[in-house]
Coordinates of N, CA and C in Angstrom, one line a residue:
X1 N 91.1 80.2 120.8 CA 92.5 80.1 121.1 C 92.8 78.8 121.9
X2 N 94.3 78.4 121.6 CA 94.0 77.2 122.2 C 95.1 77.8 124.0
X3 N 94.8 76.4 124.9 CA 95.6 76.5 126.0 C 96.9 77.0 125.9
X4 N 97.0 77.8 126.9 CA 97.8 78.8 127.0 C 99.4 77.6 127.9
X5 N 100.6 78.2 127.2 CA 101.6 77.3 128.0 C 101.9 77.9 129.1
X6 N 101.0 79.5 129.1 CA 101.5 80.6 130.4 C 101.0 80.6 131.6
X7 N 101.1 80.0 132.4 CA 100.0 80.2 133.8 C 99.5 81.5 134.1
X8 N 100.5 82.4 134.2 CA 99.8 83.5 134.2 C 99.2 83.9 133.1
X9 N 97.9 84.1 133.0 CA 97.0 84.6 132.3 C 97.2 85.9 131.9
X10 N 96.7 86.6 130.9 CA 96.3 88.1 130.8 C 97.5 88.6 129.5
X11 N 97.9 87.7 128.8 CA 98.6 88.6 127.8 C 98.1 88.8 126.4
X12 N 98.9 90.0 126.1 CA 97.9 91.2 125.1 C 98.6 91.4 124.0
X13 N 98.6 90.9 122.9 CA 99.4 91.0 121.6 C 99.3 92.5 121.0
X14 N 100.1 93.2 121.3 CA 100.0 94.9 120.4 C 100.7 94.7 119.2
X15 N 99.3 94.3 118.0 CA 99.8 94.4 117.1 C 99.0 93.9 115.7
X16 N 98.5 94.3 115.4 CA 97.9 94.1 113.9 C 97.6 93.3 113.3
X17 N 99.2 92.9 113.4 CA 100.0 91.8 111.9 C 99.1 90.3 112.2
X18 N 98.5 89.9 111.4 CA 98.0 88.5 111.3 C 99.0 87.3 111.7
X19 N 100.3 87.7 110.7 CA 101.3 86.8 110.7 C 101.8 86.9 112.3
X20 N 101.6 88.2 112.9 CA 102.0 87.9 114.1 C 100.7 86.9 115.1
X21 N 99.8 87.7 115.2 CA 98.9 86.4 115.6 C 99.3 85.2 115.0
X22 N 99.2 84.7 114.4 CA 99.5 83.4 113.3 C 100.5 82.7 114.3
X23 N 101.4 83.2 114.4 CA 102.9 82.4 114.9 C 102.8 82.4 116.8
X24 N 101.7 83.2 117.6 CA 101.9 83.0 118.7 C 100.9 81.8 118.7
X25 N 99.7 81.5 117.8 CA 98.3 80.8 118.2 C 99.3 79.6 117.7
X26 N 100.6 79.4 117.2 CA 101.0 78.3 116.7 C 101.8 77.6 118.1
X27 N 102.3 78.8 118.5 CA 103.3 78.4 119.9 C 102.3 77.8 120.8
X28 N 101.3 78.6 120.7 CA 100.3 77.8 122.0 C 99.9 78.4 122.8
X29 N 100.0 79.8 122.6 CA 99.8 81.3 123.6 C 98.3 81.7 123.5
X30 N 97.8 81.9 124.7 CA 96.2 82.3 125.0 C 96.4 83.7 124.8
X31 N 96.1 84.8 124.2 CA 96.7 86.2 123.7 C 95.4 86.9 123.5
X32 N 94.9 88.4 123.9 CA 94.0 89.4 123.1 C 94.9 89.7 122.3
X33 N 94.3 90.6 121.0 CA 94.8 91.7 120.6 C 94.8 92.4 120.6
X34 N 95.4 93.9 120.8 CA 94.8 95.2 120.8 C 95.8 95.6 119.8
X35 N 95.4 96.3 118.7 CA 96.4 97.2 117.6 C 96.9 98.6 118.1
X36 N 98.0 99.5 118.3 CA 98.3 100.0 118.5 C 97.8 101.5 117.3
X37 N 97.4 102.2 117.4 CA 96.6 103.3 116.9 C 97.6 104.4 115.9
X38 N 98.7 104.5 117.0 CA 99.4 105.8 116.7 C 100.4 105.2 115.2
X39 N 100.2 106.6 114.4 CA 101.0 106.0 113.5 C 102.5 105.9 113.4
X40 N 103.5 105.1 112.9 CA 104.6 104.7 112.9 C 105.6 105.4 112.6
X41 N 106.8 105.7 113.3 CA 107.7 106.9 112.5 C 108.1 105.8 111.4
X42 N 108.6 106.7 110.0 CA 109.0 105.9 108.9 C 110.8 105.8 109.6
X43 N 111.5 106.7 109.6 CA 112.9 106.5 109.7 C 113.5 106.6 111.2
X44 N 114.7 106.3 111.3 CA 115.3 106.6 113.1 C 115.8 108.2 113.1
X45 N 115.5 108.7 114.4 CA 116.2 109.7 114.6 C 117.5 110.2 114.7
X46 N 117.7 111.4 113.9 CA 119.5 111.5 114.5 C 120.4 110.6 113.9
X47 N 121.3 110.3 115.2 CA 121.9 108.8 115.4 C 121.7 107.4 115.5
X48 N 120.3 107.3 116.1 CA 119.8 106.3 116.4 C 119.8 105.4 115.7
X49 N 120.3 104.4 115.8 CA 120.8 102.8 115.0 C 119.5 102.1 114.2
X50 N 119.7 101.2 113.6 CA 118.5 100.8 112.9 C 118.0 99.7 114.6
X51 N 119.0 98.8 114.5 CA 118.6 98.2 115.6 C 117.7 98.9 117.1
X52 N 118.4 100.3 117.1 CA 117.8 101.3 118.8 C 116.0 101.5 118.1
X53 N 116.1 101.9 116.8 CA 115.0 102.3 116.0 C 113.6 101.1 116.2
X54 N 114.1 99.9 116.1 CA 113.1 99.0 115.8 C 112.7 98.9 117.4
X55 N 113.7 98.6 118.2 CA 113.3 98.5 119.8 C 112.6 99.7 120.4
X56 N 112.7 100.8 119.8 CA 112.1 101.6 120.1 C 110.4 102.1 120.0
X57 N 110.2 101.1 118.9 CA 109.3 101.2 117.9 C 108.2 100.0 118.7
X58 N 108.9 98.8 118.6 CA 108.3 97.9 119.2 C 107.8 98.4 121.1
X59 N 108.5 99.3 121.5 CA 108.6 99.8 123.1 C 107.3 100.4 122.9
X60 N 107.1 101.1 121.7 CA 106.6 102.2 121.7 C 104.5 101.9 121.8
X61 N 104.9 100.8 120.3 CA 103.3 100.1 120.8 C 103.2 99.5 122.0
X62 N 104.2 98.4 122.5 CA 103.6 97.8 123.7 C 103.2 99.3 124.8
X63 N 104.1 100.0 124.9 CA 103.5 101.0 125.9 C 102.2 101.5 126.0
X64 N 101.8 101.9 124.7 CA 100.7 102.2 123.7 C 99.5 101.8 124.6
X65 N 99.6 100.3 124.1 CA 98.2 99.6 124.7 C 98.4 99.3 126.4
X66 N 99.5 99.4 127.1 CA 99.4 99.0 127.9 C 98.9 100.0 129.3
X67 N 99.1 101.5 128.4 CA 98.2 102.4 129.0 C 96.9 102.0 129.3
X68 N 96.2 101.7 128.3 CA 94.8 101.3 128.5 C 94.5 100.1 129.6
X69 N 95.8 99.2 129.6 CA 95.3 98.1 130.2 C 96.4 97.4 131.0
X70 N 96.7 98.6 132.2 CA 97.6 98.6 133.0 C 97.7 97.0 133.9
X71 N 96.7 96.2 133.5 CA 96.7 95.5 134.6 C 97.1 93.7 134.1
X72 N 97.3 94.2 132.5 CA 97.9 93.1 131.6 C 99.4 93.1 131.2
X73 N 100.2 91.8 131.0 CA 101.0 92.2 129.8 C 101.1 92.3 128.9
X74 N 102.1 92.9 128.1 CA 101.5 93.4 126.6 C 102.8 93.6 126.0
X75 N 103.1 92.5 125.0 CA 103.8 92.0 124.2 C 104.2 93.4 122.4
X76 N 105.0 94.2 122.1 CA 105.1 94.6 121.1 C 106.1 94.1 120.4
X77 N 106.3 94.6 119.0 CA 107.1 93.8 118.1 C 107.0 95.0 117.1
X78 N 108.3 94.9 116.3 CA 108.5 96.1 115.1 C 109.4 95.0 114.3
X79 N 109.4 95.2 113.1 CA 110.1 94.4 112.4 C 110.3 95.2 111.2
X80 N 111.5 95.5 110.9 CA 112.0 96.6 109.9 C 113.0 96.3 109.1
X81 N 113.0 96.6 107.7 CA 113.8 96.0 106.5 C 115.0 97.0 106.4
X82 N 116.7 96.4 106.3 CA 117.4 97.4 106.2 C 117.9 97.1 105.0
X83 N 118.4 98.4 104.1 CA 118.9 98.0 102.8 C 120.0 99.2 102.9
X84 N 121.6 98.8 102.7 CA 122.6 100.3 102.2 C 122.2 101.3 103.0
X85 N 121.6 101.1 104.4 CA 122.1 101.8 105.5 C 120.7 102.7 105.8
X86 N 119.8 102.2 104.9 CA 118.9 102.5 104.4 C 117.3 101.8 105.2
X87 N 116.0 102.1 106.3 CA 115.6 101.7 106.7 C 114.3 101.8 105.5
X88 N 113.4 100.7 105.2 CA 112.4 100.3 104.4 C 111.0 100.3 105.3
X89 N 110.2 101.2 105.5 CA 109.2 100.9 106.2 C 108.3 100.5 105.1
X90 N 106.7 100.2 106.1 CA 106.2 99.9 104.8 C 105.4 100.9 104.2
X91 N 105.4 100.5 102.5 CA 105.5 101.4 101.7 C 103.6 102.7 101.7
X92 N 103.9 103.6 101.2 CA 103.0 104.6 101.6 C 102.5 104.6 100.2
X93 N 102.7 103.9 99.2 CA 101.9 104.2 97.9 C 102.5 102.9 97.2
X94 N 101.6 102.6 95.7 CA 102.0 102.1 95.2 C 103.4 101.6 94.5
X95 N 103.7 103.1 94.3 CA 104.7 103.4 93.7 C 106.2 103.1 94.5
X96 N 105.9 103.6 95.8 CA 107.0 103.4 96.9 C 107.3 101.9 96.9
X97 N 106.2 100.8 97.1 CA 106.5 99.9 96.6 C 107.3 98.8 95.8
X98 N 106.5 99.5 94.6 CA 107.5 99.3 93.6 C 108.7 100.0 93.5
X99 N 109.1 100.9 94.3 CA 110.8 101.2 94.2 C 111.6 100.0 95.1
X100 N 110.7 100.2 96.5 CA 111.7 99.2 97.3 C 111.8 98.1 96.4
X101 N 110.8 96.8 95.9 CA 111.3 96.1 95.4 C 112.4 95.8 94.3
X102 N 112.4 97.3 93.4 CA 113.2 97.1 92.5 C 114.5 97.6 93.5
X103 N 115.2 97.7 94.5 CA 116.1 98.2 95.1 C 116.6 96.6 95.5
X104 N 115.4 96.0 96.3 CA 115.9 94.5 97.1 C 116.1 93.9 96.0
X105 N 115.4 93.6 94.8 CA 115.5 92.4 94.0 C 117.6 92.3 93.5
X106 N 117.3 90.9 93.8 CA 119.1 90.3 93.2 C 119.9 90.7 94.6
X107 N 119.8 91.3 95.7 CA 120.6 91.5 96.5 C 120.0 91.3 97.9
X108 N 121.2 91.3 99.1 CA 121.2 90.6 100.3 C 121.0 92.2 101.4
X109 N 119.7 91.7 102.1 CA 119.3 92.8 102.7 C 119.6 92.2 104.3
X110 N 119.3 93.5 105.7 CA 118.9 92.9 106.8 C 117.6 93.2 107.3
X111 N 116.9 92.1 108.0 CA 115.6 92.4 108.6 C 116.1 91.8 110.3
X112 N 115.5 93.2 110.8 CA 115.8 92.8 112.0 C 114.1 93.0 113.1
X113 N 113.7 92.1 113.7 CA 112.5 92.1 114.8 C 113.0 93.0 116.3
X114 N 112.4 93.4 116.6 CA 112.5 94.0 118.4 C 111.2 93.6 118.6
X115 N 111.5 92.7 119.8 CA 110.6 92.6 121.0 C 110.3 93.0 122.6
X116 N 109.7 93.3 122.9 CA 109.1 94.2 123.5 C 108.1 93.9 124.9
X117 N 108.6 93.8 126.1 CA 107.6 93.1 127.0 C 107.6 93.8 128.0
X118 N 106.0 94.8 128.4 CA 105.7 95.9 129.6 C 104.4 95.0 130.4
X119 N 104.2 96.2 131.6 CA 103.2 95.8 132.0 C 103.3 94.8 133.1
X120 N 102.1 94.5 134.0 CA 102.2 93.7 135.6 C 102.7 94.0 136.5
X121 N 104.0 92.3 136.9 CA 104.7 93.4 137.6 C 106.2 93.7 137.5
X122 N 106.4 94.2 136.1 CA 107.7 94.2 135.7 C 108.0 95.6 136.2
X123 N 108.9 95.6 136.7 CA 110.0 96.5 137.3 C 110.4 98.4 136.0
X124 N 110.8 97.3 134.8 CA 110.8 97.9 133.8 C 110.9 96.5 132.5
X125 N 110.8 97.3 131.5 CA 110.2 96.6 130.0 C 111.8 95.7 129.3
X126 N 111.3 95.0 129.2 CA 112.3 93.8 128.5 C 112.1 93.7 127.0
X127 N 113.4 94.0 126.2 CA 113.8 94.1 125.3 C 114.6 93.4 124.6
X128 N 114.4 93.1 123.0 CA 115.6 92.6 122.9 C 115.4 92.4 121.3
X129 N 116.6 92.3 120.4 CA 116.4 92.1 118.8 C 117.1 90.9 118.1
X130 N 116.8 90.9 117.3 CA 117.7 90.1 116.8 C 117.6 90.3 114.7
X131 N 118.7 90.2 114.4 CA 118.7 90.3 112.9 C 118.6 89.2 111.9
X132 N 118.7 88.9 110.7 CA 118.5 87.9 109.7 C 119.3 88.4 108.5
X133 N 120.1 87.8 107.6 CA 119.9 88.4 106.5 C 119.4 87.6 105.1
X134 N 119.0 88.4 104.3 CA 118.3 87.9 103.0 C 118.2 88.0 101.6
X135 N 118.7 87.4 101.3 CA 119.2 87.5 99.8 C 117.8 86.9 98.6
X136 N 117.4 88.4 98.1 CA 116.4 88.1 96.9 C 117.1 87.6 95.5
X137 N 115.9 86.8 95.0 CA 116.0 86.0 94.1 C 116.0 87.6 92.6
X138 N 116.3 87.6 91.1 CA 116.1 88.6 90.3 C 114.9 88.5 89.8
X139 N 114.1 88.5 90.6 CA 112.7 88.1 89.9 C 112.2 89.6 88.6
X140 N 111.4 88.8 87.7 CA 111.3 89.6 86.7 C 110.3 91.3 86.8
X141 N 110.3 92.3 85.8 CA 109.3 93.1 86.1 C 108.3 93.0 86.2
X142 N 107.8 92.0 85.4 CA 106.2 91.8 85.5 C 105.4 91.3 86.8
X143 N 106.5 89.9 87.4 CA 106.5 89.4 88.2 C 106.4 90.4 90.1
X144 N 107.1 91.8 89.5 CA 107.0 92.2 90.6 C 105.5 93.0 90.4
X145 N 105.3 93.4 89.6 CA 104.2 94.5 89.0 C 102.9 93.2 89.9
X146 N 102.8 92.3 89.5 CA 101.3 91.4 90.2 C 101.7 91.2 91.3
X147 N 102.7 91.5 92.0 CA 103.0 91.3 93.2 C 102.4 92.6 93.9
X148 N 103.0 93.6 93.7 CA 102.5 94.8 93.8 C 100.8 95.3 93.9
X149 N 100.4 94.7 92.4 CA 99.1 94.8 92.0 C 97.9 94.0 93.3
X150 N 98.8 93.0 93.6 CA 97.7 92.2 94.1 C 97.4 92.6 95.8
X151 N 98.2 93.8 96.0 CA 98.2 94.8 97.6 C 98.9 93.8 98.6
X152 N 99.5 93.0 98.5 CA 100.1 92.4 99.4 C 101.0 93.2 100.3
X153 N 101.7 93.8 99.5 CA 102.8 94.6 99.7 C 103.2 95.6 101.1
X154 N 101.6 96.5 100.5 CA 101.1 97.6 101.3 C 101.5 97.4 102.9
X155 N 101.3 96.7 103.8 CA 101.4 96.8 104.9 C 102.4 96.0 105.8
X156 N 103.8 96.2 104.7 CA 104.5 94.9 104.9 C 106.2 95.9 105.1
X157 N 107.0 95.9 106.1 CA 108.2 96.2 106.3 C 109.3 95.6 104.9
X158 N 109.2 96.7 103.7 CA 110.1 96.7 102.8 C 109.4 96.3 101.8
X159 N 108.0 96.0 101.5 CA 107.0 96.2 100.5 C 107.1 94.4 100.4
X160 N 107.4 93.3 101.1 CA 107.0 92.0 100.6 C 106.9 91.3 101.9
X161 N 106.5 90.2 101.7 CA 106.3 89.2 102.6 C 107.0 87.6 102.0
X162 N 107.8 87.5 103.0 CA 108.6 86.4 103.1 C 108.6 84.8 102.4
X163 N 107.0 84.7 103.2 CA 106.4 83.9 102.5 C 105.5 83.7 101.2
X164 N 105.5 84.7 100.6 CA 104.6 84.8 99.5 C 104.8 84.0 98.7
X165 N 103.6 83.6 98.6 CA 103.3 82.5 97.1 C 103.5 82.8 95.6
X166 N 103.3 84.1 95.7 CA 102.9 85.1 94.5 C 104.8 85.1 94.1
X167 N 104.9 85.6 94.8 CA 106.4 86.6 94.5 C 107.8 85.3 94.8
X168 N 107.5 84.7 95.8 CA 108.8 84.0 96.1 C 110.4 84.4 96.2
X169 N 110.2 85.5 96.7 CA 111.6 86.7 96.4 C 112.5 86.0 97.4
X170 N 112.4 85.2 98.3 CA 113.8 84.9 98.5 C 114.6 83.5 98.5
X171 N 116.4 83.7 98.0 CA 116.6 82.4 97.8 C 117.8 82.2 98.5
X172 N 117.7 83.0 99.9 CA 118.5 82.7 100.9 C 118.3 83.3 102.3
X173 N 117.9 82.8 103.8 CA 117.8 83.5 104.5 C 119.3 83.0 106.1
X174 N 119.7 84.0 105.7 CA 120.8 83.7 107.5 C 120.5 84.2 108.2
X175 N 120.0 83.5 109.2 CA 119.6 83.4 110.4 C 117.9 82.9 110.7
X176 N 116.9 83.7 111.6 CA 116.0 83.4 112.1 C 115.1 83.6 110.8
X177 N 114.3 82.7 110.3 CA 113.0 82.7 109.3 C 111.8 83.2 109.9
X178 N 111.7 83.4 111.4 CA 110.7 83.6 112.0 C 110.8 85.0 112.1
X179 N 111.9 86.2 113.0 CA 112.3 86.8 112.5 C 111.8 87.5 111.4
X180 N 112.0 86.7 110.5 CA 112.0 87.7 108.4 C 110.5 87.8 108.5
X181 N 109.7 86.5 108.7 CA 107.9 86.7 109.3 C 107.9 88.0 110.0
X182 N 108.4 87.8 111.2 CA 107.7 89.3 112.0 C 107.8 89.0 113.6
X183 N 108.2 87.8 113.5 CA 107.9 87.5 115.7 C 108.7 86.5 115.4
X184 N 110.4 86.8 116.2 CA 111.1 85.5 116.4 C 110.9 84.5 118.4
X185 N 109.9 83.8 117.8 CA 109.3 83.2 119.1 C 110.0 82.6 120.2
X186 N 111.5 82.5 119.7 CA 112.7 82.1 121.3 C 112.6 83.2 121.7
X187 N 112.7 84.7 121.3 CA 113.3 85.7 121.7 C 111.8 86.3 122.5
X188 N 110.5 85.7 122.4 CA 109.4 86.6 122.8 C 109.5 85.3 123.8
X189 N 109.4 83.9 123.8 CA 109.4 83.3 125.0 C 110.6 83.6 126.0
X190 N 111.7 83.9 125.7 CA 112.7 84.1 126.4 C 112.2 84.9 127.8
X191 N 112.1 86.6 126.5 CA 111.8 87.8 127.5 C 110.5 87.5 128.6
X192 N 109.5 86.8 127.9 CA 108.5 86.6 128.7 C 108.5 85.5 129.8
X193 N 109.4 84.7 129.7 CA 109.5 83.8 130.8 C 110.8 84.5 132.0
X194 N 111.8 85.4 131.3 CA 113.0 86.1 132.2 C 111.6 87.0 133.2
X195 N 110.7 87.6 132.6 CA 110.4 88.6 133.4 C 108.6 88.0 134.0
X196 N 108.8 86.7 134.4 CA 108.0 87.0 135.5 C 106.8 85.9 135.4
X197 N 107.1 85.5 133.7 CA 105.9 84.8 133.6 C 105.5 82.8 133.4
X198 N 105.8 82.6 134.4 CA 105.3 81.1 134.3 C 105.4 80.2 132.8
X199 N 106.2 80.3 132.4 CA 105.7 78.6 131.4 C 106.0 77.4 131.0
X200 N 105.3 76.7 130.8 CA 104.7 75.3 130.9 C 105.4 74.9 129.4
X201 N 106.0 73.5 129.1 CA 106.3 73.2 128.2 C 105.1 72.6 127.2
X202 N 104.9 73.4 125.7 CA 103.7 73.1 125.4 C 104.0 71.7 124.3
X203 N 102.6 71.4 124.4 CA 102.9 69.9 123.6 C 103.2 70.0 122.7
X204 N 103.2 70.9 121.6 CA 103.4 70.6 119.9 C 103.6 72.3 119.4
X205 N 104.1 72.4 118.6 CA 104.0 73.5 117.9 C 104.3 73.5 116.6
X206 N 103.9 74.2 115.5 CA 104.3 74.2 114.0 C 105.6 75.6 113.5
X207 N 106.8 75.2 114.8 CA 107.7 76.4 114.6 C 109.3 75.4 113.7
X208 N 110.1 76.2 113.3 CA 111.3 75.2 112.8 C 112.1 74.6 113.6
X209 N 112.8 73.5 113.0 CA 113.4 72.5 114.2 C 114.1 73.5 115.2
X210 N 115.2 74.5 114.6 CA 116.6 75.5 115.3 C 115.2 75.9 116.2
X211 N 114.3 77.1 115.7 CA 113.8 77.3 117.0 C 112.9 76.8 117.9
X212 N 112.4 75.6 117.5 CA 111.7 74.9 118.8 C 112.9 74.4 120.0
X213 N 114.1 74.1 119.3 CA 115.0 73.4 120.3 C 115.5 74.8 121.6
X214 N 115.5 75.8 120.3 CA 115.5 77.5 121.5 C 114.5 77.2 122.7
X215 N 113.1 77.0 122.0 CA 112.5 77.5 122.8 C 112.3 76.1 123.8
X216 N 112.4 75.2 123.8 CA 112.0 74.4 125.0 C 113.5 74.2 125.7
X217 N 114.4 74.5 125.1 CA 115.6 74.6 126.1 C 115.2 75.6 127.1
X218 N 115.0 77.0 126.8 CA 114.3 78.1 127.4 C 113.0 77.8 128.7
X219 N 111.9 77.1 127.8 CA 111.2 76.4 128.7 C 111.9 75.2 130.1
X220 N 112.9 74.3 129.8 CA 113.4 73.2 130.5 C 114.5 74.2 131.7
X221 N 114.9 75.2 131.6 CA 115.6 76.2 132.2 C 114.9 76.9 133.4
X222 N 113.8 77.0 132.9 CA 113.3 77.6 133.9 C 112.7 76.7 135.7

């Protein structure tokens, strides 16, 4: 991992996702990971908003691991596909798969991330979301079937991935691209520098122009 921008030491990525590792080792963040265990509710309770849902979700891992390792911080993240009022987790079979994408294809969805920051010596856990929206391209059946086939899908909030080579499903995103990934990185440097943690402006990063200017305004602020 490379040098950390954080002086304080000790933080703990709860969370699986590659892509999430991927985009913190890009910012510059010294991070363990620990995956969170317990499995995920598929839908929100009651009333509970798509947005209360995802922060909730994201609350839910960081707390997770931070049982174990009360003496770290510990960073979670939930990132959930909304379609027609409709929450998309990720899909539980092939088949579920291939429904969501025949539902997204040709139309403009929301993805929204919650981040998530417990643990040290925070008072209480800092939160916060933010949405995107995204409009799929009409990609063909076949096209979705090897998309499908090739399991990408499986462990992905609304059965695809953003960036896919394979599929290329979208041909418009408003708002945060990082976000639609899975970790919008102003919003995780933000909360983690409000609550307590030292950072250092890092020399380089491979994030987009809008959010590096977030984030080192963020950094110059402090």
């Amino acid at each position: 991992m490379p040098k950390s921008p954080f002086s304080n030491a000790g933080l703990i990525l709860a969370s699986g996702s590659p892509r999430r590792r991927r985009l913190l080792t890009d910012l510059g963040v010294s991070f363990d990971v620990v995956a969170p265990v317990r499995d995920e509710e598929p839908s929100p309770r009651g009333d509970e908003t798509a947005d209360d849902f995802a922060k909730r979700l994201a609350l839910t891992k960081a707390l997770e691991v931070v049982a174990d390792h009360p003496e770290r911080t510990v960073l979670g993240a939930d990132t959930i596909v909304v379609l027609d009022d409709d929450v998309l987790g990720k899909p539980k079979s092939v088949t579920e798969a291939t429904e969501y994408l025949k539902r997204l294809r040709g139309r403009t969805h929301k993805v929204i991330t919650a981040v998530a920051v417990v643990g040290r010596t925070l008072e209480a856990p800092a939160q916060a979301s933010t949405a995107s929206k995204v409009r799929f391209r009409s990609y063909s059946d076949r096209e979705m079937e090897e998309y499908v086939a090739s399991g990408d899908p499986m462990d992905k909030a609304g059965a695809y991935a953003i960036q896919s080579e394979l599929l290329r499903p979208a041909i418009n995103v408003e708002g945060c691209m990082l976000n639609v990934i899975g970790l919008p990185l102003c919003l995780a440097v933000e909360l983690l520098a409000v609550h307590g943690l030292t950072v250092n402006r890092p020399s380089g990063f491979s994030v987009p122009e809008a959010c590096r200017r977030r984030i080192e305004g963020c950094l110059l602020a402090r």
